Short mmCIF file of C-alpha atoms in Angstrom, two decimals:
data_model
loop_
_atom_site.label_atom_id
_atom_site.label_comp_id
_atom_site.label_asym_id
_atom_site.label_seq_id
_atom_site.Cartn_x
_atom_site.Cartn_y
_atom_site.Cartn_z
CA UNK A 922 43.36 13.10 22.21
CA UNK A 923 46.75 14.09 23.99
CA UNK A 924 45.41 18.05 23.36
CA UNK A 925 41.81 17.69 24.05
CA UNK A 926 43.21 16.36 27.50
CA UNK A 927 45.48 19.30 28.44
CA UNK A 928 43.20 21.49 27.08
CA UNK A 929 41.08 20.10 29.90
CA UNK A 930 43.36 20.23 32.43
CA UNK A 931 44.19 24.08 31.74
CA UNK A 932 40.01 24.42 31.70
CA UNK A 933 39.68 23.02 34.88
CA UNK A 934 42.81 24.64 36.79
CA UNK A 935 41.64 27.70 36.07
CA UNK A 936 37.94 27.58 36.62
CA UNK A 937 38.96 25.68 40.25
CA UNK A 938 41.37 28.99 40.67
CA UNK A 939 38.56 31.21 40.08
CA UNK A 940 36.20 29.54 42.12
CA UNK A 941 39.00 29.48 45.24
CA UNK A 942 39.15 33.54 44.54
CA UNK A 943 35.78 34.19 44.69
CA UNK A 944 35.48 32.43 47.86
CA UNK A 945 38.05 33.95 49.32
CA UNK A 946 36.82 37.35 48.03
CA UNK A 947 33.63 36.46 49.09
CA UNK A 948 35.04 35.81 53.04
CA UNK A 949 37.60 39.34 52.53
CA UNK A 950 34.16 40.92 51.66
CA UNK A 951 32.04 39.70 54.86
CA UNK A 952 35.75 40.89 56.72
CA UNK A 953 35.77 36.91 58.37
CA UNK A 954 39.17 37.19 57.32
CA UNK A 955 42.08 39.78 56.59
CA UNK A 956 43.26 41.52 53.46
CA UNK A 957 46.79 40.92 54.11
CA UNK A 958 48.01 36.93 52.94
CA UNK A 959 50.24 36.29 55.71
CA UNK A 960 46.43 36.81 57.55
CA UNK A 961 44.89 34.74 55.42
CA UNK A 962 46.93 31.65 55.43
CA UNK A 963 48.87 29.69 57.69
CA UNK A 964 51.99 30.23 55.49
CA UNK A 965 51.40 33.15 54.30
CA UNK A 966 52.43 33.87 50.76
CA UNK A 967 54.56 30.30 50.35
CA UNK A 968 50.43 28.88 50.84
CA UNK A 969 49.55 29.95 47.46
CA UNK A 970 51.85 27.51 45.75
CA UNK A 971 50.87 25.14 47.84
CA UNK A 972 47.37 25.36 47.14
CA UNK A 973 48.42 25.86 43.29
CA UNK A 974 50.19 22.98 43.18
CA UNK A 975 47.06 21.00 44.47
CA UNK A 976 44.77 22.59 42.11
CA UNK A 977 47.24 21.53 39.22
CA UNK A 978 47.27 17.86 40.86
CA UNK A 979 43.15 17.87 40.60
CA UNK A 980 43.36 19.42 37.58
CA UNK A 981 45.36 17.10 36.32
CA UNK A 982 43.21 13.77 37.42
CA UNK A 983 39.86 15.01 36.77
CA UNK A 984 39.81 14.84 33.28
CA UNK A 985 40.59 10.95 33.11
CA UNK A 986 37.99 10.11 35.53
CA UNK A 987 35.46 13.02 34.58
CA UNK A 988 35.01 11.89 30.75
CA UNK A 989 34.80 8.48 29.52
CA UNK A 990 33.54 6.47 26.67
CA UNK A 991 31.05 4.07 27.37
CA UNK A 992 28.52 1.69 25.06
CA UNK A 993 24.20 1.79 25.10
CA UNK A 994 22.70 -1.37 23.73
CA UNK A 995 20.18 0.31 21.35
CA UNK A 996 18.69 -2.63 18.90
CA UNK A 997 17.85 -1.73 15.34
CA UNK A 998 19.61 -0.09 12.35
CA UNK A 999 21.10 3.72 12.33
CA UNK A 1000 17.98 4.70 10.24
CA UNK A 1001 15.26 3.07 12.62
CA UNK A 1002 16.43 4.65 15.55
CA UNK A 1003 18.01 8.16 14.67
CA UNK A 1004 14.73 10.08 15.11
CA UNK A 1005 13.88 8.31 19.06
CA UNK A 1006 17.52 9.27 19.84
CA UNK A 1007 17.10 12.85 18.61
CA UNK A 1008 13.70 12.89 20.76
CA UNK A 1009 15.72 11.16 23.74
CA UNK A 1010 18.43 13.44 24.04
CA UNK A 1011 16.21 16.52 23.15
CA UNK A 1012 14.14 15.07 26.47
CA UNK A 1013 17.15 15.24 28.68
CA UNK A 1014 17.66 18.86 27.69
CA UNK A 1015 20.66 18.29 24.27
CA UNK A 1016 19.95 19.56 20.81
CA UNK A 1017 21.85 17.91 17.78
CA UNK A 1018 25.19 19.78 17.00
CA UNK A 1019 25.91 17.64 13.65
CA UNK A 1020 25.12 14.27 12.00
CA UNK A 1021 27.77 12.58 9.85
CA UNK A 1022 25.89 9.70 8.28
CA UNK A 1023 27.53 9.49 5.42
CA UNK A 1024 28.63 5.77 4.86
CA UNK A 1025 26.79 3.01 6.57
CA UNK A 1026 28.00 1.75 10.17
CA UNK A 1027 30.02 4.93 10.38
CA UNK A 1028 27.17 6.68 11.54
CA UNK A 1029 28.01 9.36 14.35
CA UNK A 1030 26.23 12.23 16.31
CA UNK A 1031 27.13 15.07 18.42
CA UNK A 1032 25.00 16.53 21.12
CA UNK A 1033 25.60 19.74 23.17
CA UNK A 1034 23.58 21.08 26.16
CA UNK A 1035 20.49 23.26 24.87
CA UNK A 1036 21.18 25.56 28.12
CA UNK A 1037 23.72 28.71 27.22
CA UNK A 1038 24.09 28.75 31.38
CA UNK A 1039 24.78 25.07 32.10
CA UNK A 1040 27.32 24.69 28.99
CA UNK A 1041 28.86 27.46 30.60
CA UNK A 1042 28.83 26.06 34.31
CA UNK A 1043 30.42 23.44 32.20
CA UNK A 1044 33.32 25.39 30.96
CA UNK A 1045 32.29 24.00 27.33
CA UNK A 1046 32.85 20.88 27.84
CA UNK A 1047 29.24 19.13 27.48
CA UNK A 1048 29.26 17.61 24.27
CA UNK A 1049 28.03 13.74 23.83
CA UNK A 1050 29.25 11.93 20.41
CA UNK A 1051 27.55 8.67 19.63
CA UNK A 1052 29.24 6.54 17.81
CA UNK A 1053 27.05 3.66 15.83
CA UNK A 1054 28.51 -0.04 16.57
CA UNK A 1055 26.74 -3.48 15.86
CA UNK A 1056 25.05 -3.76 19.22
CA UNK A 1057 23.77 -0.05 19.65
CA UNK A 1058 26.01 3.17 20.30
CA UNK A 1059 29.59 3.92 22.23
CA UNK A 1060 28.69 7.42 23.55
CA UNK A 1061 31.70 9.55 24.96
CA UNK A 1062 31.09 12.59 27.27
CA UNK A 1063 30.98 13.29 30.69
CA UNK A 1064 31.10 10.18 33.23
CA UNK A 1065 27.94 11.90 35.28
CA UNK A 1066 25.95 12.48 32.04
CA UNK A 1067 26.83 9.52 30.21
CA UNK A 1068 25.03 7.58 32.93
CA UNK A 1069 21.91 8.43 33.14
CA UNK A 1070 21.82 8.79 28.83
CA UNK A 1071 22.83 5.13 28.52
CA UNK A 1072 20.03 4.36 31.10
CA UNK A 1073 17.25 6.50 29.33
CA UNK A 1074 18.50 5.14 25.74
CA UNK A 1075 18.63 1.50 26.99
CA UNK A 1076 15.17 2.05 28.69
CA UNK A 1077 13.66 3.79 25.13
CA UNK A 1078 14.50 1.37 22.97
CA UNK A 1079 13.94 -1.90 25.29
CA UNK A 1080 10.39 -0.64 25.79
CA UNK A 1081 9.44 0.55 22.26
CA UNK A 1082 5.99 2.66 24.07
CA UNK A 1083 7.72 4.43 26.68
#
């Protein structure tokens, strides 16, 4: 768990540093600022630690607050509801990535985005795991995705026609 985090952390640190280069390339190209760092920032070169270290600090917290495990009340036994799940998640644009079913209540499923360019915008990290428990699923993933999943799952399976 202690790797998947840092491996996180390095993700987003670098993707954030990329962005912040682009953008500044981006304002170098359209000459709204100068070539030279002492004209682009205040401090001069001393700024880009600065500004590292504060990418490193976001970097840092993201992760904890940006992925998180949360439960979906989905009545009914692993084999009743496995093929509405599939259809749910293949609705809200996930295919299944594997299926270990192999001993009863120990049921779980991975999901990944079906869209090359959004797992990419993603840096990878899009995957959903559902986890089978007695009152439905613990799904882990993304806070911003998680939401709205647990809220199409719950809605499936407490109206059976929708």
């Amino acid at each position: 768990m202690l790797m998947k985090y840092l491996v996180r952390v390095i993700k987003y640190f670098v993707y954030l540093t990329v962005i912040l280069t682009l953008f500044i390339a981006v304002l170098i190209a359209f000459k709204m600022v100068g070539t030279n760092v002492d004209e682009i920032f205040r401090d001069g070169a001393r700024s880009l630690w600065q500004i590292a270290g504060i990418i490193a600090v976001f970097a840092a917290v993201y992760p904890a607050m940006g992925f998180t495990r949360r439960g979906a009340i989905v009545p009914g036994s692993y084999a009743e509801v496995r093929n509405d799940l599939v259809k749910v998640m293949n609705d809200r644009g996930y295919v299944l990535e594997s299926e270990k079913a192999d001993v009863p209540g120990q049921e779980r499923l991975t999901f990944r985005k079906r869209s090359p360019l959004l797992r990419l915008t993603r840096m990878l990290e899009d995957r959903i795991t559902m986890d089978k428990e007695v009152a439905g699923f613990t799904l882990e993933g993304p806070s911003k995705d998680l939401a709205r999943l647990i809220g199409a799952l719950e809605f499936k399976f407490r109206t059976p026609e929708a």
